XYZ file of C-alpha atoms in Angstrom:
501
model
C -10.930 33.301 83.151
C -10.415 34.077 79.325
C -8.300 31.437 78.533
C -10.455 28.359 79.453
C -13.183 29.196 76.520
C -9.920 29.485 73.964
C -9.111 26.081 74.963
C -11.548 23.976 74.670
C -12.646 26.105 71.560
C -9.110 24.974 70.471
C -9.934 20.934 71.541
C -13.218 20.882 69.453
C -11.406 22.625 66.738
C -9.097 19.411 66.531
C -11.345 16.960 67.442
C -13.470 17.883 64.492
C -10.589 17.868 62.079
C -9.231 14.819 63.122
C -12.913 13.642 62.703
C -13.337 14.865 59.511
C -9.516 13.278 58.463
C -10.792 9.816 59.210
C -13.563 10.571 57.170
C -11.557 11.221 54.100
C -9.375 8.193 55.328
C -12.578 6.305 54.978
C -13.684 7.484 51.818
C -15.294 3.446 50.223
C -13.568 2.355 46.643
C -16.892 -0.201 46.129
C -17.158 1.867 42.629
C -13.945 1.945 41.476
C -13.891 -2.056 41.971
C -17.090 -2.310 40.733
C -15.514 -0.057 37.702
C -13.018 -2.664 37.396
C -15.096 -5.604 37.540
C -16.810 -4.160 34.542
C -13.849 -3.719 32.746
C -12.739 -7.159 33.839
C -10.145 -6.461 35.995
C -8.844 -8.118 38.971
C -9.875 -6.632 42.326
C -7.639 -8.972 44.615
C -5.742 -6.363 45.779
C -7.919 -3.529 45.068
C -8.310 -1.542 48.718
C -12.433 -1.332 50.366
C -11.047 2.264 51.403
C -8.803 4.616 50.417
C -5.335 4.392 51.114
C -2.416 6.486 51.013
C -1.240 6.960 48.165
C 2.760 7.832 49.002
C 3.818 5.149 46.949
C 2.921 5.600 43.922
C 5.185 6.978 41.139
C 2.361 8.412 38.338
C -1.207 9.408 40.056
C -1.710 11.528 43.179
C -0.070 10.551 46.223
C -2.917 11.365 48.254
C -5.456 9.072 49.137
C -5.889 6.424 46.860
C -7.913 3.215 45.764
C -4.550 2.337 43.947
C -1.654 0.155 45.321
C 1.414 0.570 43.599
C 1.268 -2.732 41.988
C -2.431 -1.563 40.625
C -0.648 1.404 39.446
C 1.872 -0.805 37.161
C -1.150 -2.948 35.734
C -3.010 0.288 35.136
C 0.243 1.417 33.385
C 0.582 -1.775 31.214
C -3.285 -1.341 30.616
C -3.388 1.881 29.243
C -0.635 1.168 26.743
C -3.051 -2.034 25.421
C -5.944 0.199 25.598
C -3.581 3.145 23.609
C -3.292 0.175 21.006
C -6.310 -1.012 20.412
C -7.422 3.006 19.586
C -4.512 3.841 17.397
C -5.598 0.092 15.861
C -9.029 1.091 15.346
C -8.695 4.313 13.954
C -5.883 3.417 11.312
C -8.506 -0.128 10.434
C -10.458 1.654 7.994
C -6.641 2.880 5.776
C -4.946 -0.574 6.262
C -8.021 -2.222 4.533
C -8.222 -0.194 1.697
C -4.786 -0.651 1.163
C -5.261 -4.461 1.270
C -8.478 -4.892 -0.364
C -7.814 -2.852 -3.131
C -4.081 -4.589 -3.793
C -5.909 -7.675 -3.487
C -8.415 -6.474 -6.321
C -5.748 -4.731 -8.702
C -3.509 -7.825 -8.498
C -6.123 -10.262 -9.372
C -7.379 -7.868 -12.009
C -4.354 -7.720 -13.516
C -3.400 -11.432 -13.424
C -6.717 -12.394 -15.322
C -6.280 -9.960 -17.335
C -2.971 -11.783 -18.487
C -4.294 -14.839 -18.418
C -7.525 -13.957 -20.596
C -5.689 -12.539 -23.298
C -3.438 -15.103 -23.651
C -6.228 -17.683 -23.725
C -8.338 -15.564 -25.851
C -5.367 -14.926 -28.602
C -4.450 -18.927 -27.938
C -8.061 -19.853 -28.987
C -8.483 -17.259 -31.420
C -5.451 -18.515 -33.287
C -6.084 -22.224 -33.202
C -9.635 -21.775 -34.673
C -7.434 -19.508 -37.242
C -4.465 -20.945 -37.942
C -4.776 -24.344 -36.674
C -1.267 -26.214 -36.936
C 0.731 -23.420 -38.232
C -0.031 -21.910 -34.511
C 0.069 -24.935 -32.649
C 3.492 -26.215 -33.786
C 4.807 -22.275 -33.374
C 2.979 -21.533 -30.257
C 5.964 -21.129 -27.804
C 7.040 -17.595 -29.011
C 3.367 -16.666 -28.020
C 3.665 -18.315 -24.559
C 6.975 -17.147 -23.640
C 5.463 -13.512 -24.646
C 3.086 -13.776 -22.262
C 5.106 -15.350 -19.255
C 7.870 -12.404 -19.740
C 5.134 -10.848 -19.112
C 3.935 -11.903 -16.077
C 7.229 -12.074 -14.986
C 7.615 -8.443 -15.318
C 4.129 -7.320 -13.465
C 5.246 -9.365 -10.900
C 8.414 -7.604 -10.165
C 10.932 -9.476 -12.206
C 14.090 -7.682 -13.543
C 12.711 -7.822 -17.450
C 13.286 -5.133 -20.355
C 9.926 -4.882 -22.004
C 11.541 -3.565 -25.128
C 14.233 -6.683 -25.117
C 10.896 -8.966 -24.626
C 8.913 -7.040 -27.168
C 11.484 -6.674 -29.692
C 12.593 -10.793 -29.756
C 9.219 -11.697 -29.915
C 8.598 -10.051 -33.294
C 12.341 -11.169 -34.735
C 11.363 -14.714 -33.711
C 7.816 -14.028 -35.692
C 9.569 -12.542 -38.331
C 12.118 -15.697 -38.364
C 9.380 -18.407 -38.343
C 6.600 -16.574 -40.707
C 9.625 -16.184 -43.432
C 10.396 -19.782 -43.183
C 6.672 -20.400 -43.511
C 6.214 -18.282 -46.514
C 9.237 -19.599 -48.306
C 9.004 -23.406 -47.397
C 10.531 -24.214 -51.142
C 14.158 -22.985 -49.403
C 16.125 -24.310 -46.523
C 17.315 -21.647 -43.649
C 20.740 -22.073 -41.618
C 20.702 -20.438 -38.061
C 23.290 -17.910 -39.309
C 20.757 -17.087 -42.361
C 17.670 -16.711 -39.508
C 20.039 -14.320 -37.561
C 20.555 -12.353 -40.740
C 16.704 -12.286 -41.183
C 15.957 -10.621 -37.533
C 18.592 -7.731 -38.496
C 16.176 -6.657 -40.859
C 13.088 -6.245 -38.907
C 13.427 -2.649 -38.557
C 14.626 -1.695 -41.794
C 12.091 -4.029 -43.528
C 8.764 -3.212 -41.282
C 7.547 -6.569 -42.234
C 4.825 -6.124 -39.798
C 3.844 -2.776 -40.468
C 4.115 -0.101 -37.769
C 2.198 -2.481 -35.149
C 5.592 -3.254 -33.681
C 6.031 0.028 -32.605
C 2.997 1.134 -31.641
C 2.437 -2.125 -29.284
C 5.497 -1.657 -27.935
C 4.860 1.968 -26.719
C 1.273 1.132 -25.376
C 2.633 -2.456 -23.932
C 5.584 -0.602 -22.152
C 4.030 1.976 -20.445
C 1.127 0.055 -19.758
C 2.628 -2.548 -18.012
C 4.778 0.411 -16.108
C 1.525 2.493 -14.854
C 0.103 -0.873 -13.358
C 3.337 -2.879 -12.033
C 3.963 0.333 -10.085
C 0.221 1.211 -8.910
C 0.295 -2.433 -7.654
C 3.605 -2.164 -5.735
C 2.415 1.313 -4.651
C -0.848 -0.249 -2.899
C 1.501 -2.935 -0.941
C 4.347 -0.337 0.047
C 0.809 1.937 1.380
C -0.527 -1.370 3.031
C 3.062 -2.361 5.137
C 3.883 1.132 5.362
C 0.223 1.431 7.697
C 0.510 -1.714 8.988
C 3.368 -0.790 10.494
C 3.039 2.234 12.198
C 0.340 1.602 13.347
C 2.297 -0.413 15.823
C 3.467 2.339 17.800
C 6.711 1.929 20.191
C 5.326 3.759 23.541
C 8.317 5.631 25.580
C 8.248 5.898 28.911
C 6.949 9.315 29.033
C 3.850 8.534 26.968
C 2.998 5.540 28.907
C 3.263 7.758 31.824
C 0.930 10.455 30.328
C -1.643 7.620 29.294
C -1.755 5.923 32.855
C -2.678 9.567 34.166
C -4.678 10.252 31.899
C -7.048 6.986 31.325
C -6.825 5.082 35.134
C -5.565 8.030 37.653
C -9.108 9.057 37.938
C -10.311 5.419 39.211
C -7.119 6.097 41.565
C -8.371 8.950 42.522
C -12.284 7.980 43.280
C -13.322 9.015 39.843
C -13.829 5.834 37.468
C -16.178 7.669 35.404
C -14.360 10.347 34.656
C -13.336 10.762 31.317
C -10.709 12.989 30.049
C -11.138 16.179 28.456
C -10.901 16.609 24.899
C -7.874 19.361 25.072
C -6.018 17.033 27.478
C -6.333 14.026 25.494
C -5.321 15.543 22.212
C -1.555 16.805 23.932
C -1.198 13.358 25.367
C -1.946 12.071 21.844
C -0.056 14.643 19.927
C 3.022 13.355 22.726
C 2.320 10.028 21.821
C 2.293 10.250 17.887
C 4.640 12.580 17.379
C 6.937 10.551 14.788
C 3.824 9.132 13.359
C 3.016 12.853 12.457
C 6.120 13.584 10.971
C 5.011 10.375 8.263
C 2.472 12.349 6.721
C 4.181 15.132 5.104
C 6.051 12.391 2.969
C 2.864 10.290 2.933
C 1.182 13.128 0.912
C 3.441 12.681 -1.453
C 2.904 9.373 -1.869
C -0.512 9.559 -2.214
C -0.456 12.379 -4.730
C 2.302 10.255 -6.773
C -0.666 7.250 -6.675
C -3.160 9.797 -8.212
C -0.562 10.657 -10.726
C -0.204 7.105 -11.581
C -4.469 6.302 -11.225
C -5.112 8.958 -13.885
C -2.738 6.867 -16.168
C -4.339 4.271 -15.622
C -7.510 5.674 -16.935
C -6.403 7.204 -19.381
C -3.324 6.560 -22.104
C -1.768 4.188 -19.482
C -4.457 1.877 -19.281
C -3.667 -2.044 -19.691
C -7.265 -3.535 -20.025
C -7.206 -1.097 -23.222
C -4.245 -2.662 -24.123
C -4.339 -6.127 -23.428
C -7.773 -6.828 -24.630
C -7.168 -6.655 -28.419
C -3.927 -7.342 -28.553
C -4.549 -10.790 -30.056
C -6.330 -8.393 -32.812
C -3.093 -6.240 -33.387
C -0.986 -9.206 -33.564
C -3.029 -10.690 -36.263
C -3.072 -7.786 -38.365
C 0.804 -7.411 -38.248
C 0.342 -11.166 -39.227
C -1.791 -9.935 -42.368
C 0.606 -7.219 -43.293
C 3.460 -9.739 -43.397
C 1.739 -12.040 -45.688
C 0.684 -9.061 -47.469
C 4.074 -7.744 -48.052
C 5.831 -11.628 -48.308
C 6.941 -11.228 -52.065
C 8.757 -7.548 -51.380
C 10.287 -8.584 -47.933
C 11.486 -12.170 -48.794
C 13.136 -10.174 -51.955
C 14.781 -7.784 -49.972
C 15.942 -10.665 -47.560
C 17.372 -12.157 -50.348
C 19.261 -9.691 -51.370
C 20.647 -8.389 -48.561
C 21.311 -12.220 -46.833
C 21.834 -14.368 -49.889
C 19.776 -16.736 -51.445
C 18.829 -19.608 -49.817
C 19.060 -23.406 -51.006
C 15.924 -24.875 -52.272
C 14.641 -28.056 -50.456
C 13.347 -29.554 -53.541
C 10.382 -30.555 -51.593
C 8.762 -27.601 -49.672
C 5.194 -26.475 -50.472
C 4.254 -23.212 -53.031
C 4.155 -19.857 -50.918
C 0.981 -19.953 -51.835
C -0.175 -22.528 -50.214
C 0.708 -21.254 -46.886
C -0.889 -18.179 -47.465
C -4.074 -19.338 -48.398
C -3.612 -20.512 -44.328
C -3.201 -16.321 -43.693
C -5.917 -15.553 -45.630
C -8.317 -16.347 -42.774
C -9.010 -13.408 -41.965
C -8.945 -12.908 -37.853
C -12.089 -12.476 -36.028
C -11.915 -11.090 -32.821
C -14.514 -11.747 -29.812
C -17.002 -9.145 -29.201
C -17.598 -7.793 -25.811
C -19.969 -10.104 -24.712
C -17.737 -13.164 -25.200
C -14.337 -12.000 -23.888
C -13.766 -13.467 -20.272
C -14.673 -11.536 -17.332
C -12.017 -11.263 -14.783
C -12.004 -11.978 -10.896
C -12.874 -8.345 -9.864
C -15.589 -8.454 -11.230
C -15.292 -5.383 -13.085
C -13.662 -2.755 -15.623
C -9.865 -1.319 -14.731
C -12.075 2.396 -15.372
C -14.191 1.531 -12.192
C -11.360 -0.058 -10.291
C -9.125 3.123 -10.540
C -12.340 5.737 -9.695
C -13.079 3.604 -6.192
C -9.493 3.628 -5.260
C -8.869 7.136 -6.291
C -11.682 8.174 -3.723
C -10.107 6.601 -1.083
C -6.843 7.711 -1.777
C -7.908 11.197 -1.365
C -9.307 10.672 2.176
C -6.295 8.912 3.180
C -4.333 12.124 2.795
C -2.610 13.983 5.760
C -4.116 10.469 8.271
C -1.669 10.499 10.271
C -1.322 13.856 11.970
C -5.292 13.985 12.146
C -4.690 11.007 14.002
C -4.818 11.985 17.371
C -8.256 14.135 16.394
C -9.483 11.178 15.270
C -8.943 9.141 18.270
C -9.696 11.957 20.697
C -13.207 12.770 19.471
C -14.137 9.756 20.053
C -17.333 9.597 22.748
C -15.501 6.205 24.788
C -12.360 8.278 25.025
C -13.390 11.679 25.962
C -16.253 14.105 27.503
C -17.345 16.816 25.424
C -18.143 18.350 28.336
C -15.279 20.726 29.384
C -15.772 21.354 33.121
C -17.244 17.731 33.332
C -14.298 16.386 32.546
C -10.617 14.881 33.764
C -7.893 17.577 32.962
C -5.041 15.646 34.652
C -5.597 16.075 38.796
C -9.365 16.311 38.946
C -12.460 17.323 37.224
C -12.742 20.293 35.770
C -11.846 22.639 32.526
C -8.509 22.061 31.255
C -6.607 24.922 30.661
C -3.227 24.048 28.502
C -2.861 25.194 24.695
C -2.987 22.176 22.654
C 0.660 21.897 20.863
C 1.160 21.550 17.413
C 1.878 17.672 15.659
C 4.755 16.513 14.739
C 7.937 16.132 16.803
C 9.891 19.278 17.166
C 6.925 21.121 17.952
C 6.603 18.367 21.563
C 9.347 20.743 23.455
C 6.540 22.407 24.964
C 4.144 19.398 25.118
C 2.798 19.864 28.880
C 1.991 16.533 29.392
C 4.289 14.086 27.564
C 7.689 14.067 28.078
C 9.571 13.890 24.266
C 12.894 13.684 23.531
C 12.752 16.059 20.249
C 16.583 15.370 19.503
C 16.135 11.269 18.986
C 13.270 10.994 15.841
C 12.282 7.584 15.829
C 14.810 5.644 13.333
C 11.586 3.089 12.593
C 9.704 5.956 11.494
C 12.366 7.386 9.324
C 12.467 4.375 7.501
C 8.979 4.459 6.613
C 9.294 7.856 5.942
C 12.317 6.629 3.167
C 10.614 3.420 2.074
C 7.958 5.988 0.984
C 10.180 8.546 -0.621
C 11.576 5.692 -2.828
C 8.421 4.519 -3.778
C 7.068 7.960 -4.407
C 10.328 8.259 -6.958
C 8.970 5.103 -8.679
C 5.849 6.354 -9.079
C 6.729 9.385 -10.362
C 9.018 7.605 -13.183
C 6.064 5.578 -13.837
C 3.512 8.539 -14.694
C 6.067 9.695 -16.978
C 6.569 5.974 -19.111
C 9.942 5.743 -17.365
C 10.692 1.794 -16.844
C 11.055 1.066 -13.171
C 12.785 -1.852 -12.251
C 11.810 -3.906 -8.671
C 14.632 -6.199 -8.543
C 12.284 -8.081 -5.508
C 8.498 -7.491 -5.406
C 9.263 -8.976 -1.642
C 8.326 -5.688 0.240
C 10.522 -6.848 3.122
C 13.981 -6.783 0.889
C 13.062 -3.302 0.041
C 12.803 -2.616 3.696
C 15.910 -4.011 4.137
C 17.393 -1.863 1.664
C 16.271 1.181 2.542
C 17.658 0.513 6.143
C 21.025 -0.365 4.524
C 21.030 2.985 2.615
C 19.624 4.627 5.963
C 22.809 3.271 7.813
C 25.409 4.807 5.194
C 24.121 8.322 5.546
């Protein structure tokens, strides 16, 4: 009599679970295709109800508004959508990088072009013919020059130093027109620029401030495109398997799961990140020294290093070593003479005098308000200050990176037991692991292989260190020769010297 109530108290016990199993069988996905829709993806094969889930290899198996094939286009979404973020948050670096190479190397080039057409003009209007029939030694000047901000293999010093032996050659011949000069004689001539000082101590002075000048901002300039392809660069991240895995679960298993508006917590997000960038964080200790080297190299250019200073009057300097020559023609030619010979009269030259009357126009430089303006727009002073402000926040980027994409209000909720911590809503409990890669062993939710550093990254991290080098040299007048200014050939280098060690 006892047993019949067990048993049908048994029946309905089943009946209502079996009940209540086709109602989680039943569970509608209408929102997580209408999620999709909004994000404009394809609901062909996106299930009205749940399903189970048994097949697939990254969310829950349980039920599921996910097909396995959904599940692979999830998994190729989230690495787009883990793109576009780490794209977005390095933007702002890349295009200061750019920008400001952009400005510097225009600067600079109009710079070089303005004071060569401001000395050319200055010097026609002064010396008329006696410049215009000796005006190559001025031109070549400037195109060594050129060729040397722009990465060419030139020795300033070399340039610097045959520029005022071919002066000294030319003005002799100019002052002593009554003689005639052999090549041999012109050679002995030039051997006795620096014992003579014809032109004073200008030589030497230009050449110091010319030198390091040209130095500070052939470096800077190369620094700014090594920081631009250096960023560019990684910010193309190579995804492993285990962090595409770990960003499929943690940006689509929730519309799996029944949950499209779920977003992830802010703990969770920053291990997957921290999995995900780990050889991107292991850039920035070497990056901070690169961006301290710029500084270095920034504060040059303000100060003693700085080329506008330099370049500006130079057409001014030149001139007055012009003036001390003519100045000091009778006791130079007379020690020329002695120590080279003396020459054969032409019979028909004109008086020294006569060609120094030319000299005696005295040089008159351009004041401010005339010189050209450049490009930029403005002073190398205001230049350096901008970029020097932005150099400073670019410091220790790339292991705040995954902060910086996590606090974001479209990635994450701030809202800890609102949130998706991995296999449903609620607070997430994990510690959040340190950056960089060694300290991933422990990473609980991307899988990292600690022992293989990414060789792409290293050779960042050693295009850097060479460039840092450079810099350094720079800051302390030390020449620095690019054989290429082609950034790519110094990639290729560096992965040459990476191979041999």
């Amino acid at each position: 009599m006892l047993k019949t109530p067990v048993v049908i108290f048994t029946s309905l016990s089943l009946l209502l679970s079996l009940s209540c199993a086709g109602d989680v069988k039943s569970r509608s996905c209408s929102d997580v295709r209408q999620a999709f829709t909004t994000k404009g993806f394809s609901i062909h094969n996106v299930p009205h109800q749940e399903i189970s889930g048994e097949q697939l290899r990254v969310c829950s198996q349980g039920y599921t508004c996910c097909t396995s094939g959904i599940e692979d286009r999830l998994g190729q979404q989230s690495k787009e959508d883990f793109g576009k973020l780490v794209d977005e948050n390095s933007h702002t670096i890349r295009t200061i990088f750019t920008s400001r190479h952009k400005k510097f190397d225009e600067f600079f080039l109009e710079l070089l072009d303005n004071s060569e057409k401001s000395l050319n003009d200055m010097f026609v209007r002064t010396y008329g013919k006696l410049y215009t029939h000796n005006s190559e030694m001025f031109e070549d000047l400037f195109s060594e020059l050129k060729r040397y901000y722009t990465g060419g293999n030139v020795n300033l010093e070399e340039v610097l130093n045959d520029f005022w032996s071919r002066l000294l050659e030319r003005m002799f011949q100019l002052l002593n027109s009554q003689y005639t000069f052999t090549d041999d004689y012109l050679e002995c001539i030039s051997k006795y620029t620096d014992q003579l000082k014809p032109f004073g101590d200008v030589p030497r002075k230009l050449k110091a401030q010319v030198t390091k000048a040209f130095i500070a901002a052939r470096s800077f300039v190369q620094g700014l495109m090594v920081g631009r392809e250096v960023a560019n660069r990684v910010a193309k991240v190579n995804i492993s398997p285990g962090c595409s895995k770990a960003l499929t679960k943690m940006l689509y298993c929730p519309y799996c799961g029944g949950l499209p508006g779920l977003k992830p917590c802010a703990n969770y997000c920053q291990n997957v990140m921290r999995g995900c960038l780990a050889n991107q964080a292991d850039l920035d200790p070497e990056w901070n020294l690169f961006i301290d080297a710029m500084l270095l190299v920034a504060d040059r250019l303000e100060g003693p290093f700085n080329i506008e200073s330099v370049m500006e009057p130079i057409d001014v300097k030149i001139s007055e070593a012009i003036m001390t020559m003519q100045d000091n023609s009778m006791q130079v030619s007379s020690k020329v003479f002695q120590g080279c010979g003396h020459p054969k009269p032409t019979g028909i030259g004109r008086s020294a005098r006569g060609i120094s009357d030319v000299f005696n126009n005295r040089f008159r430089p351009y004041s401010p308000e005339e010189r050209p303006t450049t490009a930029a727009g403005t002073s190398l002073d205001r230049l350096v200050i901008d970029i020097k402000e932005k150099l400073k926040e670019s410091k220790k980027f790339w292991s705040s990176l995954p902060d910086s994409i996590c606090a974001e209000d479209e990635v994450t909720d701030p809202d800890e037991e609102q949130c998706w911590n991995s296999h449903t809503k609620g607070r997430y409990f994990p510690e959040v692991v340190k950056d960089g890669l060694t300290n991933q062993l422990n990473n609980p939710e991307v899988e990292v292989d600690i022992t293989r550093p990414d060789t792409f990254i290293r050779q960042q991290i050693m295009t850097l260190r060479v460039m840092t080098n450079k810099l350094r040299n720079a800051y302390n007048g030390k020449d620095v020769y690019f054989q290429d200014s082609n950034i790519h050939k110094m990639y290729s280098h560096v992965l040459a010297v990476m191979l041999q060690l």
